[in-house]
mmCIF file of C-alpha atoms in Angstrom:
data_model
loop_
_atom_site.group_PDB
_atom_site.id
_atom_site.type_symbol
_atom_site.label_atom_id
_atom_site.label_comp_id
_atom_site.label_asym_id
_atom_site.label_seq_id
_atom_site.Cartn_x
_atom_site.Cartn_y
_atom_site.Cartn_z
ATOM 1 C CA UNK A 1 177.145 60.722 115.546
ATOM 2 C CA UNK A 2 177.308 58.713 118.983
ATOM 3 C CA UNK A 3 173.708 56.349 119.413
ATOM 4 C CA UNK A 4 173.179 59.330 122.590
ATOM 5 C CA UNK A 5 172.994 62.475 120.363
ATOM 6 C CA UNK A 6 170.867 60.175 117.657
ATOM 7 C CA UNK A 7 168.404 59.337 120.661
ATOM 8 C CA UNK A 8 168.452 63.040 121.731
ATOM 9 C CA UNK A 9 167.271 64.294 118.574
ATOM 10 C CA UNK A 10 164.839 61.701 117.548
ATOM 11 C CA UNK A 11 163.255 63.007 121.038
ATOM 12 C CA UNK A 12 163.755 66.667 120.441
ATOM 13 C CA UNK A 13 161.670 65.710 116.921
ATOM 14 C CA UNK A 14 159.252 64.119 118.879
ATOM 15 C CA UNK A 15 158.551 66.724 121.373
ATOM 16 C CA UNK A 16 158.728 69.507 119.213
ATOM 17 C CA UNK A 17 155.716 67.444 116.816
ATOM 18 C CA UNK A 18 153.934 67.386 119.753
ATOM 19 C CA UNK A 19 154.345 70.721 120.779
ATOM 20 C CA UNK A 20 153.440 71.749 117.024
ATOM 21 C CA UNK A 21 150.225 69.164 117.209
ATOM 22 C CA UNK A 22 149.181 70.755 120.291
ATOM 23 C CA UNK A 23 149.593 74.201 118.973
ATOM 24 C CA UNK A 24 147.700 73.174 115.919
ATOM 25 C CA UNK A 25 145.085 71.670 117.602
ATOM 26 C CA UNK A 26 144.376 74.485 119.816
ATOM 27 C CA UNK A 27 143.864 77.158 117.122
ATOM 28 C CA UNK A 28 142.216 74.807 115.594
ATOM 29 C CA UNK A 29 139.466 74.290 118.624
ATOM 30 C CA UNK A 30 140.103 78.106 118.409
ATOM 31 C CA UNK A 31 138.887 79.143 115.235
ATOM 32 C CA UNK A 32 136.236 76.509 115.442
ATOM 33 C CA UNK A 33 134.987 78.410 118.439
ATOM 34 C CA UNK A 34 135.314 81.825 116.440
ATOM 35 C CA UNK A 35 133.253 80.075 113.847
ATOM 36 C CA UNK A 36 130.226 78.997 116.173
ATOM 37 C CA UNK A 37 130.447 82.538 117.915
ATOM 38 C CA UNK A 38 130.479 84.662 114.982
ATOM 39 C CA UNK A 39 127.792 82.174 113.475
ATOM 40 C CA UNK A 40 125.543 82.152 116.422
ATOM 41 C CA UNK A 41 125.914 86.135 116.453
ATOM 42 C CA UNK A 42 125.163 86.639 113.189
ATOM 43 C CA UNK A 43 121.887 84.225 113.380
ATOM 44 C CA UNK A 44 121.123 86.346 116.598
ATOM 45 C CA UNK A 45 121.687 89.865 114.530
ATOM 46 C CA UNK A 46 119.895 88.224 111.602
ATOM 47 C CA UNK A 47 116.745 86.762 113.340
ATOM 48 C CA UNK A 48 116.744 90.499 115.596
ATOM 49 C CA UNK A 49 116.563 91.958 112.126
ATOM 50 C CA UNK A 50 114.180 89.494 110.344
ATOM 51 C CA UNK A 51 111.897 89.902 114.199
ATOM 52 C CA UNK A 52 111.940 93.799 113.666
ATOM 53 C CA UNK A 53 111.151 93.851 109.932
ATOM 54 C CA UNK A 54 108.377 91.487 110.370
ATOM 55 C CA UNK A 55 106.868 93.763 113.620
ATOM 56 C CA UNK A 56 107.003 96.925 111.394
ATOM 57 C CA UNK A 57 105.759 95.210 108.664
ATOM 58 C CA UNK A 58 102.412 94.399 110.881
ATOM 59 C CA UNK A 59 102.310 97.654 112.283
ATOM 60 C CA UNK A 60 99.861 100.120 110.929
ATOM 61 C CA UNK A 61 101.375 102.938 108.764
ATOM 62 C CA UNK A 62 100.870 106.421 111.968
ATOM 63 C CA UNK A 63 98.208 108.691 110.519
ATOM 64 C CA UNK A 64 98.323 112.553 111.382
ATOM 65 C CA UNK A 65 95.632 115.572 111.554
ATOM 66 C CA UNK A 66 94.032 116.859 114.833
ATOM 67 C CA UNK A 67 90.560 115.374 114.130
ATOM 68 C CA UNK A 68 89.228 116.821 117.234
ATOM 69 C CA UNK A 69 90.111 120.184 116.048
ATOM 70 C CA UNK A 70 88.319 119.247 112.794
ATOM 71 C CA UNK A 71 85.191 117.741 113.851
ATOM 72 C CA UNK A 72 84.840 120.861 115.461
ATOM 73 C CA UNK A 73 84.990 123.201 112.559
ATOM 74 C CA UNK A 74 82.757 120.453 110.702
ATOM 75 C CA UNK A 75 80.083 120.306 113.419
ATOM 76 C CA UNK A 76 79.734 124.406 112.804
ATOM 77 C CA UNK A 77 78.900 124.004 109.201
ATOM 78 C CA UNK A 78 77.390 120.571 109.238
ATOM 79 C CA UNK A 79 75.599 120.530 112.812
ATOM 80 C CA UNK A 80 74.014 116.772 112.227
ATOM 81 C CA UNK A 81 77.188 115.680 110.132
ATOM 82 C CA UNK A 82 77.460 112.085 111.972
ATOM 83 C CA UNK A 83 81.837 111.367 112.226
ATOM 84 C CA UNK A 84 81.048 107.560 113.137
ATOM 85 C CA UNK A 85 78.795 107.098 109.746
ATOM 86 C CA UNK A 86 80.815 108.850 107.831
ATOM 87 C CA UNK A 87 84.108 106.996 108.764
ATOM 88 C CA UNK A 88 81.936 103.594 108.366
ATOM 89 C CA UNK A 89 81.278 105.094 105.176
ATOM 90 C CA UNK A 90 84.938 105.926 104.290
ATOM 91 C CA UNK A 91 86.312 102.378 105.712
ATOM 92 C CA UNK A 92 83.767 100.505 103.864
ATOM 93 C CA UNK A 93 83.994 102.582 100.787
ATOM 94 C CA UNK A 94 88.460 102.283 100.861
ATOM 95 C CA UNK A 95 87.653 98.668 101.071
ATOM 96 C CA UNK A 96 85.663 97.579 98.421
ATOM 97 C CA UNK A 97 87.935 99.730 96.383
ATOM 98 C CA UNK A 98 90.878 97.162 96.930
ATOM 99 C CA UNK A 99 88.324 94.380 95.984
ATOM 100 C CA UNK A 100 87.528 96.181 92.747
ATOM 101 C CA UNK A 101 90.831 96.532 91.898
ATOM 102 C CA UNK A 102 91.582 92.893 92.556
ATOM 103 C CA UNK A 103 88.803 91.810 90.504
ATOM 104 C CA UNK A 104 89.463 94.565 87.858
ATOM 105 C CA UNK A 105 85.517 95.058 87.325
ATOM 106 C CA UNK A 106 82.693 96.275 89.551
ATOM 107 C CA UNK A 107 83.114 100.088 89.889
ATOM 108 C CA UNK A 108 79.630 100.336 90.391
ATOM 109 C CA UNK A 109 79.277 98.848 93.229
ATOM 110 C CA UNK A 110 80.228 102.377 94.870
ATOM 111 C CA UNK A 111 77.871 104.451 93.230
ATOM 112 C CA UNK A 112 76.452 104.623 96.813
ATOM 113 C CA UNK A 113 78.871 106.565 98.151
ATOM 114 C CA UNK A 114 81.053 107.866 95.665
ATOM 115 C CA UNK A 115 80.208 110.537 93.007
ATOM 116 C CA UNK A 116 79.531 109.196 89.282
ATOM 117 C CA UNK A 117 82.683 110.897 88.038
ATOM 118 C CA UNK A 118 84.790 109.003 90.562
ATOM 119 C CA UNK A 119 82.949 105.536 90.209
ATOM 120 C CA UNK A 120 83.343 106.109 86.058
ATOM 121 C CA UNK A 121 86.933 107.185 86.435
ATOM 122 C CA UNK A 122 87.820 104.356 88.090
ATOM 123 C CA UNK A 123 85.423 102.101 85.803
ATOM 124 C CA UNK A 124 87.868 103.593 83.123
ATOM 125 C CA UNK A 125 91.126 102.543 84.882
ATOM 126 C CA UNK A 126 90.893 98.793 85.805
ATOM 127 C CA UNK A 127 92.158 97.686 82.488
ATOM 128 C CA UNK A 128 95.543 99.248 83.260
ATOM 129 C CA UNK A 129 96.184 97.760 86.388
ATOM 130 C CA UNK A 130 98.292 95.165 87.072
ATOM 131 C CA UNK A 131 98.695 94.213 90.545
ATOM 132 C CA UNK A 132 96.878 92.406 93.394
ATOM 133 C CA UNK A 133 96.652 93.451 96.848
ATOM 134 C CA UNK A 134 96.583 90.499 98.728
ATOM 135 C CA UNK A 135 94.867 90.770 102.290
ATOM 136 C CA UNK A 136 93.779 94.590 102.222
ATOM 137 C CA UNK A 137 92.570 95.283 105.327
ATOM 138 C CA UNK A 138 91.736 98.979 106.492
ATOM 139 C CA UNK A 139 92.956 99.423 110.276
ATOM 140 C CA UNK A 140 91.830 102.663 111.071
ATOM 141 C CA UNK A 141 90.614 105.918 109.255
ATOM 142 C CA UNK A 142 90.679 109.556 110.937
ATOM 143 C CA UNK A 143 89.654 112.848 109.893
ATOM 144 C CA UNK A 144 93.105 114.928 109.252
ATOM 145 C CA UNK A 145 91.526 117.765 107.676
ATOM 146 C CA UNK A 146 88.410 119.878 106.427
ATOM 147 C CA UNK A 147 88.696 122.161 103.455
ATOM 148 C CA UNK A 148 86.187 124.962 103.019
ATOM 149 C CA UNK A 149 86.387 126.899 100.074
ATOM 150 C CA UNK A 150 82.964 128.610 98.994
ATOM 151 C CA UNK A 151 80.120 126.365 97.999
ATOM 152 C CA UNK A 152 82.517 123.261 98.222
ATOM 153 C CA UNK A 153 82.789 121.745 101.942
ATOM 154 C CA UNK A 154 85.340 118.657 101.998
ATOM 155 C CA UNK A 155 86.290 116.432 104.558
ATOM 156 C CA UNK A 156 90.285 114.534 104.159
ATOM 157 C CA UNK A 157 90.351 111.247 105.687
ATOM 158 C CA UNK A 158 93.522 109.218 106.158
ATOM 159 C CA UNK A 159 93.294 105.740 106.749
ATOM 160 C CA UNK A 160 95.792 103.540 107.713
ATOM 161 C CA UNK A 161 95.973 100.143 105.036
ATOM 162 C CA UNK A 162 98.041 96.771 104.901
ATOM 163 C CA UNK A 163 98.344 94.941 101.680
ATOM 164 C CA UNK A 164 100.704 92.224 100.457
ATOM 165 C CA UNK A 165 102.098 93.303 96.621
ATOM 166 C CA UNK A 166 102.724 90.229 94.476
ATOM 167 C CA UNK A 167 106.831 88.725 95.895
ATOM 168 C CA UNK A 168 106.765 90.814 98.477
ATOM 169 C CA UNK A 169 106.338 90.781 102.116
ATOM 170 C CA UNK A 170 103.441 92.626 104.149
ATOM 171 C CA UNK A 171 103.276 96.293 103.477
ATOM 172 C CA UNK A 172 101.731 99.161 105.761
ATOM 173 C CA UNK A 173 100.376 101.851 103.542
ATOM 174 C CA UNK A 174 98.432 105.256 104.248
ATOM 175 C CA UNK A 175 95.676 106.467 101.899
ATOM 176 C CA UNK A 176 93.704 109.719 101.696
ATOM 177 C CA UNK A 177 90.264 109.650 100.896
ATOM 178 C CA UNK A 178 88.380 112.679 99.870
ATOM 179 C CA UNK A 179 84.376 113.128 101.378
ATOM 180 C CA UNK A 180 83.378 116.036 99.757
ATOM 181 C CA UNK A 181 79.366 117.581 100.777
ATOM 182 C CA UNK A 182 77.064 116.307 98.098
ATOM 183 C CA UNK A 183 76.583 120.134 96.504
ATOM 184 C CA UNK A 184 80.529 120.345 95.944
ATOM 185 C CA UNK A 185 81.571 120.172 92.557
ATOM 186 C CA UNK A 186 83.429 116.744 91.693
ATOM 187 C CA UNK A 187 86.430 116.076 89.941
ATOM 188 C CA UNK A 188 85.241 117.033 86.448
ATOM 189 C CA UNK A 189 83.969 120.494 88.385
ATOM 190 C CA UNK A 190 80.107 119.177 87.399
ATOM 191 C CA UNK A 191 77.523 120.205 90.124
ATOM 192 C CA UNK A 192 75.683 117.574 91.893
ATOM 193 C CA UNK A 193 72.455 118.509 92.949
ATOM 194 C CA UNK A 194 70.029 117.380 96.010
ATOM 195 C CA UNK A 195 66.381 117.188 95.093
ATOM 196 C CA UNK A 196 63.899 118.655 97.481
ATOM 197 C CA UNK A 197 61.607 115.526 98.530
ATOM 198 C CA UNK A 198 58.584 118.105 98.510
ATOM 199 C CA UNK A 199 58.300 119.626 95.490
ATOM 200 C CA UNK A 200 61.210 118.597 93.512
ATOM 201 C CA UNK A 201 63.368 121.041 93.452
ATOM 202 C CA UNK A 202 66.920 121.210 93.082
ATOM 203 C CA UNK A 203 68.803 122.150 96.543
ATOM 204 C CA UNK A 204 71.520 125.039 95.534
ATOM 205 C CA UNK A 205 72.774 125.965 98.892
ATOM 206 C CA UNK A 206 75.548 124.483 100.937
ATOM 207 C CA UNK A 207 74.061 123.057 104.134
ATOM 208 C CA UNK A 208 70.764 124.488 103.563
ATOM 209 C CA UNK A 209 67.660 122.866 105.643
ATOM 210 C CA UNK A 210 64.729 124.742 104.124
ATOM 211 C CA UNK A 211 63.587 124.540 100.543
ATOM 212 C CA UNK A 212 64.050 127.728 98.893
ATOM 213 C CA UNK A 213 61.092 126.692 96.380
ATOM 214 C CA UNK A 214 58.228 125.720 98.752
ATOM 215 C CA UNK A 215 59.495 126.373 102.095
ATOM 216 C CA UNK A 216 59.706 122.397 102.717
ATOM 217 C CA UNK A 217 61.979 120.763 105.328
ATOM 218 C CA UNK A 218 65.231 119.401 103.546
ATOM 219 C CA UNK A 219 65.996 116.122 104.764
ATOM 220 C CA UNK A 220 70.409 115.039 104.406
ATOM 221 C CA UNK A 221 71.710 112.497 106.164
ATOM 222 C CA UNK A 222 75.145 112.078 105.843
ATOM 223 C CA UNK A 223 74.896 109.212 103.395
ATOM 224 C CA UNK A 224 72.982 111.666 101.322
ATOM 225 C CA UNK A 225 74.904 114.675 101.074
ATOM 226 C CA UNK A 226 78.325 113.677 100.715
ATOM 227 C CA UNK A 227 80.526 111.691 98.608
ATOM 228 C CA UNK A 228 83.969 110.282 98.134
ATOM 229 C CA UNK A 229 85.028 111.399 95.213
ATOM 230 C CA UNK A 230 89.107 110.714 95.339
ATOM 231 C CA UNK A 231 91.099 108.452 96.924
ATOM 232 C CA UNK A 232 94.960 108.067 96.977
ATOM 233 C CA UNK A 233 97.726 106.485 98.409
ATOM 234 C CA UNK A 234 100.152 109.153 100.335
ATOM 235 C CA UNK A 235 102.615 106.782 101.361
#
């Protein structure tokens, strides 16, 4: 082979390494590019999912009834039934009951406002539990219903509730809380009398304002004359 064709293809090789370095280096700046692309999407994706898990996860749980509807069927049994106390009531009520829980003791503390069954019921069930509820906070409560069925008059709150379960992120939760008149029978079906302040009677009629006995003015407020006496998570 003449020195010419040896020169030749010692410059063909050359070129053609280059060519193949080029090439090489290219799909390499290529895929690198892919890389950053398809890394910076998924981190975009990623953080748009993380951002929208985190917003629902501080949004309060929707709560449902028509509690103007309701207030007006209440107001025609219970004329001075006060909506604003009782919902006070009911938020106050929901969260002490996430404090007892955490402290598994202290059921009495809602003897106030809850009937005796309930308050000993849950006295009864601390011992079995066996989570926290970190941060319970009560957002809102509304009146979604009111259940008449004779003597018993009762009033279904739903109140929206955030908690944080032990491992787990923030959680948005909605509970129903039962605020049933004072006469109603609880959840052992006992009857749970007022007391006439005049003579000492016991007060046997739903929503009555006279004492049958003596004839004396009954006085109810709200705080009075009804009680929670159930409360449960619906979702």
């Amino acid at each position: 082979m003449s020195e010419d064709n040896i020169i030749r293809l010692i410059t063909l090789a050359v070129v053609v390494a280059i060519i193949i370095g080029v090439i090489l280096l290219i799909k390499s700046a290529v895929d690198s590019a892919k890389r950053k692309v398809r890394n910076m999407l998924n981190s975009s994706v990623l953080g748009q999912i993380k951002a929208a898990t985190e917003e629902t996860a501080k949004t309060p749980a929707t709560l449902s009834g028509s509690e103007g509807l309701m207030k007006i069927r209440i107001a025609k049994d219970f004329p001075e039934f006060d909506a604003e106390i009782a919902r006070k009531i009911v938020t106050s009520t929901l969260t002490q009951y996430f404090t007892i829980l955490n402290a598994r003791s202290g059921a009495e503390a809602l003897s106030a406002h809850c009937t005796e069954s309930f308050v000993t019921e849950l006295a009864n069930s601390l011992d079995s539990v066996t989570t926290t509820y970190g941060g319970a906070k009560v957002h809102r409560a509304v009146i979604s219903d009111y259940r008449k069925n004779g003597e018993q008059s009762t009033i279904i709150w739903q109140a929206a509730v955030e908690y944080t379960l032990p491992g787990k992120m923030l959680s948005q939760h909605v509970y129903e809380v039962r605020y049933s008149y004072y006469l109603a029978a609880n959840s052992d079906q006992a009857s749970e009398s007022l007391i006439c302040d005049n003579c000492g009677a016991p007060v046997t009629t739903l929503g009555a304002k006279v004492c049958e006995y003596c004839g004396a003015e009954v006085i109810a407020s709200v705080e009075r004359t009804w009680k929670i006496n159930a409360i449960t998570k619906t979702r």
